[in-house]
XYZ file of C-alpha atoms in Angstrom:
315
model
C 8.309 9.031 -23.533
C 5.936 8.335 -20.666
C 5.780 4.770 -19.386
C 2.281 4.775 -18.294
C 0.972 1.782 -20.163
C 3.694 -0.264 -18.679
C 3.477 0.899 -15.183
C -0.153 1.995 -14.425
C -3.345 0.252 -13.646
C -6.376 1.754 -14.024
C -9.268 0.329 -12.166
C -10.482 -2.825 -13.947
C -7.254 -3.250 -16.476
C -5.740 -5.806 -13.980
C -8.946 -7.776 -13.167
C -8.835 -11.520 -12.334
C -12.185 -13.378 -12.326
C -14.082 -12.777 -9.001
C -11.093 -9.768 -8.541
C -10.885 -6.542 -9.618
C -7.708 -5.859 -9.284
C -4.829 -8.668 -9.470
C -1.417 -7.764 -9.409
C 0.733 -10.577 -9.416
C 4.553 -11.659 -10.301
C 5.169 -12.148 -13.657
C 8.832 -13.695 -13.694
C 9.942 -10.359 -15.251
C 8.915 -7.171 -14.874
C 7.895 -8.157 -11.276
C 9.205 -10.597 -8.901
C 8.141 -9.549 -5.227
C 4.924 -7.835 -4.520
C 1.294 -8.916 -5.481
C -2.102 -7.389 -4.801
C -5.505 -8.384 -5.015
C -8.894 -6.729 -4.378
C -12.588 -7.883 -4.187
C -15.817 -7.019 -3.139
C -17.813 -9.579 -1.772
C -21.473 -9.978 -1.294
C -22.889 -11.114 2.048
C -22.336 -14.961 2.055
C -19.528 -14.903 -0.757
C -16.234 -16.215 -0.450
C -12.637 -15.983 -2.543
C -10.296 -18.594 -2.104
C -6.455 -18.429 -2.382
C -4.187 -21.007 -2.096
C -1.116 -18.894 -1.212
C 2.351 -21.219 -2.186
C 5.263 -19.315 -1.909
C 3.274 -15.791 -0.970
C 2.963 -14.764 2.307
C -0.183 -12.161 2.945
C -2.127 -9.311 5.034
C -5.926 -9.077 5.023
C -6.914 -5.536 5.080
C -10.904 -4.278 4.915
C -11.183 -1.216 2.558
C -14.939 -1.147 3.805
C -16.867 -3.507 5.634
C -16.819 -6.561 8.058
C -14.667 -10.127 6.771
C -13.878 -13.339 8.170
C -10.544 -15.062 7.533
C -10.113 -18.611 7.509
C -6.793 -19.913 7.132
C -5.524 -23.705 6.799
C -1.958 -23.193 7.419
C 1.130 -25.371 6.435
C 1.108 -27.434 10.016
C -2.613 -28.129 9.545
C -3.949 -25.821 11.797
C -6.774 -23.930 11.322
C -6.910 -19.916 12.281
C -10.378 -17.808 12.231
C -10.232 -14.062 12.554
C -13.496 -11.990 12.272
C -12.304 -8.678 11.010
C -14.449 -6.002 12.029
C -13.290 -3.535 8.992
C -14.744 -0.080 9.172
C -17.127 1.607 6.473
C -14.439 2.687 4.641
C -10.668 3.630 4.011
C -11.094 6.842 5.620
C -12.354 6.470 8.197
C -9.182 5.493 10.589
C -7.105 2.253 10.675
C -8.238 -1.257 10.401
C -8.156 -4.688 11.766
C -6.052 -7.154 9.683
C -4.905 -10.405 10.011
C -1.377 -11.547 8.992
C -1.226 -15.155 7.121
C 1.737 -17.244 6.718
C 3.141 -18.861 3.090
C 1.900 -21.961 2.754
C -1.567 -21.350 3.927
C -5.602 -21.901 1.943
C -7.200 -18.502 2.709
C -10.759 -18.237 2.805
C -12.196 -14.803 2.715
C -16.372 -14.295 3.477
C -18.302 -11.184 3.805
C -19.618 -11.002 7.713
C -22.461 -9.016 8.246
C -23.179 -6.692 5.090
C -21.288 -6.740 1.348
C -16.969 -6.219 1.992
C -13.935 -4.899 0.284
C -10.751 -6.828 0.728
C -7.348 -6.114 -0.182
C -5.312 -9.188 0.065
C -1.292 -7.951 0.123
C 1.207 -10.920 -0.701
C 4.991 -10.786 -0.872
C 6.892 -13.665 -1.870
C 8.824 -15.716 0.956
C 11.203 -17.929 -1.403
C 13.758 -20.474 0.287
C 15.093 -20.367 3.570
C 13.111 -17.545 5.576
C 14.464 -14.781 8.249
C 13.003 -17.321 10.418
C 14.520 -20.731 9.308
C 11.387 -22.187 7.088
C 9.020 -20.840 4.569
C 5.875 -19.543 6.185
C 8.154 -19.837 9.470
C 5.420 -16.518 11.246
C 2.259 -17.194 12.901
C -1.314 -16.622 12.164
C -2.266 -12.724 13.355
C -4.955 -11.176 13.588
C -3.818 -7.544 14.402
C -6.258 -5.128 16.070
C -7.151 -1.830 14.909
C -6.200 -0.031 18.462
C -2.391 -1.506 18.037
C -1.772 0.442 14.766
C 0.287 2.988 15.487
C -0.813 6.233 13.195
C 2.276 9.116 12.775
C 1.968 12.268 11.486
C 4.644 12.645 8.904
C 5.490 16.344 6.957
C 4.372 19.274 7.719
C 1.982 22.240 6.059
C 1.589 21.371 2.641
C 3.109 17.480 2.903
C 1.538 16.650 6.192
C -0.125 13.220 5.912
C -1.414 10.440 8.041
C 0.827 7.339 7.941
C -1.293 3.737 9.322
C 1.448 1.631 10.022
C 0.053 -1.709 10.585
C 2.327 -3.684 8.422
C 5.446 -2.433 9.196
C 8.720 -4.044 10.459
C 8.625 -2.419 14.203
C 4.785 -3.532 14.199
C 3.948 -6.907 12.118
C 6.969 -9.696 12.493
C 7.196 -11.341 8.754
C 9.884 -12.336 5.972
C 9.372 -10.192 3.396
C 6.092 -8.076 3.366
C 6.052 -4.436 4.167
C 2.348 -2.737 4.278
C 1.008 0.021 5.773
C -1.523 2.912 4.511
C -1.355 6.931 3.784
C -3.995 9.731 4.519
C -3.204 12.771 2.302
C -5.590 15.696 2.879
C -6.968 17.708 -0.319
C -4.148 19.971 -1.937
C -1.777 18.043 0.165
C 1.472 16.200 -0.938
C 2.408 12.692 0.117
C 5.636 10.876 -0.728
C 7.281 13.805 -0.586
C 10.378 14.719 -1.075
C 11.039 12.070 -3.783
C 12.234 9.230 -2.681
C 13.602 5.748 -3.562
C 14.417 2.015 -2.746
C 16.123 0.245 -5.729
C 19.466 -0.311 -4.311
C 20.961 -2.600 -1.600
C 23.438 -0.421 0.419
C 23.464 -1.771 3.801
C 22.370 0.059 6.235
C 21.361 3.050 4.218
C 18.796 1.644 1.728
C 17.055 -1.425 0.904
C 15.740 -2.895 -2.233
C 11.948 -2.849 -2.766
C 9.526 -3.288 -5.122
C 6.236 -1.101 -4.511
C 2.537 -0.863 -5.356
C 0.120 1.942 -4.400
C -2.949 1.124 -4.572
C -5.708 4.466 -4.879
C -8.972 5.667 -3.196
C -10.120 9.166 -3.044
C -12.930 10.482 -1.660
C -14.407 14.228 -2.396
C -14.665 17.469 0.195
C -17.670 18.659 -1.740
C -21.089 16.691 -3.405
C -20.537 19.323 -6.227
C -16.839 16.578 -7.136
C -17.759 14.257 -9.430
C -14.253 13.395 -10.520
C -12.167 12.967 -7.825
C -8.776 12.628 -8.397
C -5.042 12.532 -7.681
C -1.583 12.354 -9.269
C 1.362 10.136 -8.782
C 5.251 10.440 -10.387
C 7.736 8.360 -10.741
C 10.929 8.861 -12.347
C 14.578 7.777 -13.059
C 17.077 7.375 -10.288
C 20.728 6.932 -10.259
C 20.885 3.488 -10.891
C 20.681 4.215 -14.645
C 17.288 1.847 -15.012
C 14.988 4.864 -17.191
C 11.047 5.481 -15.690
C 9.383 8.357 -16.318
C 5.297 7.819 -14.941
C 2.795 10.809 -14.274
C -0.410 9.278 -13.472
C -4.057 10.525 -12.711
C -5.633 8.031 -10.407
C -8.911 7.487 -8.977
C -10.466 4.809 -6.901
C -9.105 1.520 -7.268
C -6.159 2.261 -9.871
C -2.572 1.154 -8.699
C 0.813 2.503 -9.321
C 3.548 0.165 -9.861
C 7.297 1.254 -8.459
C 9.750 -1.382 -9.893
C 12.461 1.687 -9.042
C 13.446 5.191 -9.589
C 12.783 7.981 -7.525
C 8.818 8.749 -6.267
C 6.722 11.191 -5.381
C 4.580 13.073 -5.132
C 1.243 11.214 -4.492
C -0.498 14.754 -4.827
C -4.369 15.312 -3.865
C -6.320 17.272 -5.959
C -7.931 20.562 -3.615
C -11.504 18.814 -3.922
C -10.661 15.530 -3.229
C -8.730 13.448 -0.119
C -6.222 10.658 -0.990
C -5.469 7.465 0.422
C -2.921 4.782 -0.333
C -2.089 1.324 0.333
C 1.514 0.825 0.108
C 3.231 -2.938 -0.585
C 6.987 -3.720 -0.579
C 8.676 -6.386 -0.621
C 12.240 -7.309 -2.123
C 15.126 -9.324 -3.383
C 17.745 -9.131 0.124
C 18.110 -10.678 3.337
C 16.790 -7.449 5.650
C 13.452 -6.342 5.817
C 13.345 -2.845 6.117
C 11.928 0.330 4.711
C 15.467 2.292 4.460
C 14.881 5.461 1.581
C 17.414 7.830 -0.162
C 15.530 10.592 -0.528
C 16.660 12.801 -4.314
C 18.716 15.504 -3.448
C 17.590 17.918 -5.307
C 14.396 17.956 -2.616
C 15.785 16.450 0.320
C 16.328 20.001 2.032
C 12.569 20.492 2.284
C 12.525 18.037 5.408
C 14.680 20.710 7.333
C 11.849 23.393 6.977
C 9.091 21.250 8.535
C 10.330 22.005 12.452
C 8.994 25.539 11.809
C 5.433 24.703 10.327
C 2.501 23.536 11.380
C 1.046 20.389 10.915
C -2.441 20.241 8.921
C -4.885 18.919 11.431
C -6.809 17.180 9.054
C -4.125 14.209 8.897
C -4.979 13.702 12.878
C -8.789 12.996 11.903
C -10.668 10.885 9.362
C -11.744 12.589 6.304
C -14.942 13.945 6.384
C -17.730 12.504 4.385
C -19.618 13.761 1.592
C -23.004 12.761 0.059
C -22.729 10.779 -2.732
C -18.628 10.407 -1.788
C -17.968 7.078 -0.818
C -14.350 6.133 -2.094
């Protein structure tokens, strides 16, 4: 029996007023991650008042101030200069603390903003709640890796990662996945706290796709999810377009697959439950052997480049 309906958003099913899509912690189902995304007009502003939920700013298109009133009373501005859309090659962001009153305005033109929270409960890695600083994190420091190979090679934006952004729970960073390509793969999974070999996360992807040809209409991909070893049953196959999510509350996942007529990017968010925050994976093993066969092909070039655009294919 598919879980779908309990795991899947489709574009506007998770809407907020003023958001159009609002994942947030329920008590139950889910505990750690939260995502929100808006589109401003030029002059309009959202406001969050962010408690116990620590956050990245990231432009999906567009320019966006930041204004954040953190918990010592200072006040941080970033002018994010975006980029025209999620495609195109990384992003600006700025990094704000628990604790804080964010402000988000369109700059120059109308915006898209996903706003990424995690929640930083008790005692932090760093001794207080919303113990890390303001950032605003430049789009020339993201480092972008080339992950897979042939079929599975992808473009990985890793600008809210643990070797890149210092924070106490939140884990971000964005995926590239060429038409007919594979992402996520093999299978994966992070449900399970084994030190030093995997970590316990919660995860949302978050969709766009954007078409090779005018002649798309529909452009879509697919996304699975499905039962690990811990015994917890999921079983999700999901068509996505732009602006669905995919909720990962465990269990093994992958692929993110691209459709041959139409690019794919993600947004990935993880956060979790223990004391280390770190992206550590058990891949299944049933297609863990594939990652031995990528030394001896090539890598598609069109995860080195942004994805070319077509009329009438904005994402």
């Amino acid at each position: 029996m598919s879980d779908n309906s309990r795991w899947v958003r489709p574009l506007g099913t998770s809407a907020d007023p003023g958001w159009q899509t609002a994942v947030t912690a329920d008590g139950r189902d889910w505990r750690h991650t939260s995502l929100r995304v808006t589109t401003l007009a030029p002059g309009e502003s959202r406001v969050v008042d962010a408690g116990d939920w620590e956050h990245i700013v990231v432009p999906l298109s567009g320019r966006a101030q930041v204004v954040a009133v953190t918990a010592d009373a200072r006040t941080h501005v970033a002018e994010l200069a975006g980029r025209p859309d999620a495609f195109a090659g990384p992003t600006d962001t700025a990094y704000v603390p628990a604790r804080s009153r964010i402000t988000l305005r369109a700059s120059a033109g109308p915006v898209r903003l996903a706003l990424a929270g995690a929640r930083v409960a008790g005692d932090t890695r760093q001794g207080s709640p919303g113990g890390h600083a303001f950032r605003h994190l430049p789009a020339a420091g993201v480092p972008v890796e080339r992950r897979g190979a042939g079929n599975a090679s992808r473009q990985v934006r890793n600008f809210g990662t643990p070797e890149v952004l210092g924070a106490d729970a939140l884990i971000a960073c964005e995926v590239i996945t060429p038409a007919g390509n594979w992402s996520s793969w093999p299978p994966h999974k992070h449900d399970a706290a084994l030190p030093g070999e995997e970590t316990e996360l919660e995860e949302i992807y978050y969709f766009e796709t954007a078409p090779t040809d005018a002649r798309c209409t529909d452009p879509v991909g697919y996304q699975r999810v499905y039962t690990s070893d811990t015994g917890r049953p999921i079983d999700v196959l999901a068509e996505v377009r732009a602006g669905d999510v995919v909720l990962v509350p465990h269990g093994w996942h992958g692929p993110a697959m691209a459709a041959p007529d139409a690019h794919l990017y993600y947004l990935n968010v993880m956060a979790g439950p223990g004391p280390e925050r770190a992206w550590l994976i058990s891949d299944d093993p049933a297609h863990a052997w594939v990652r031995e066969t990528w030394p001896d092909l090539p890598f598609d070039a069109r995860a080195t480049r942004p994805a070319p655009r077509t009329p009438g294919g904005a994402a």
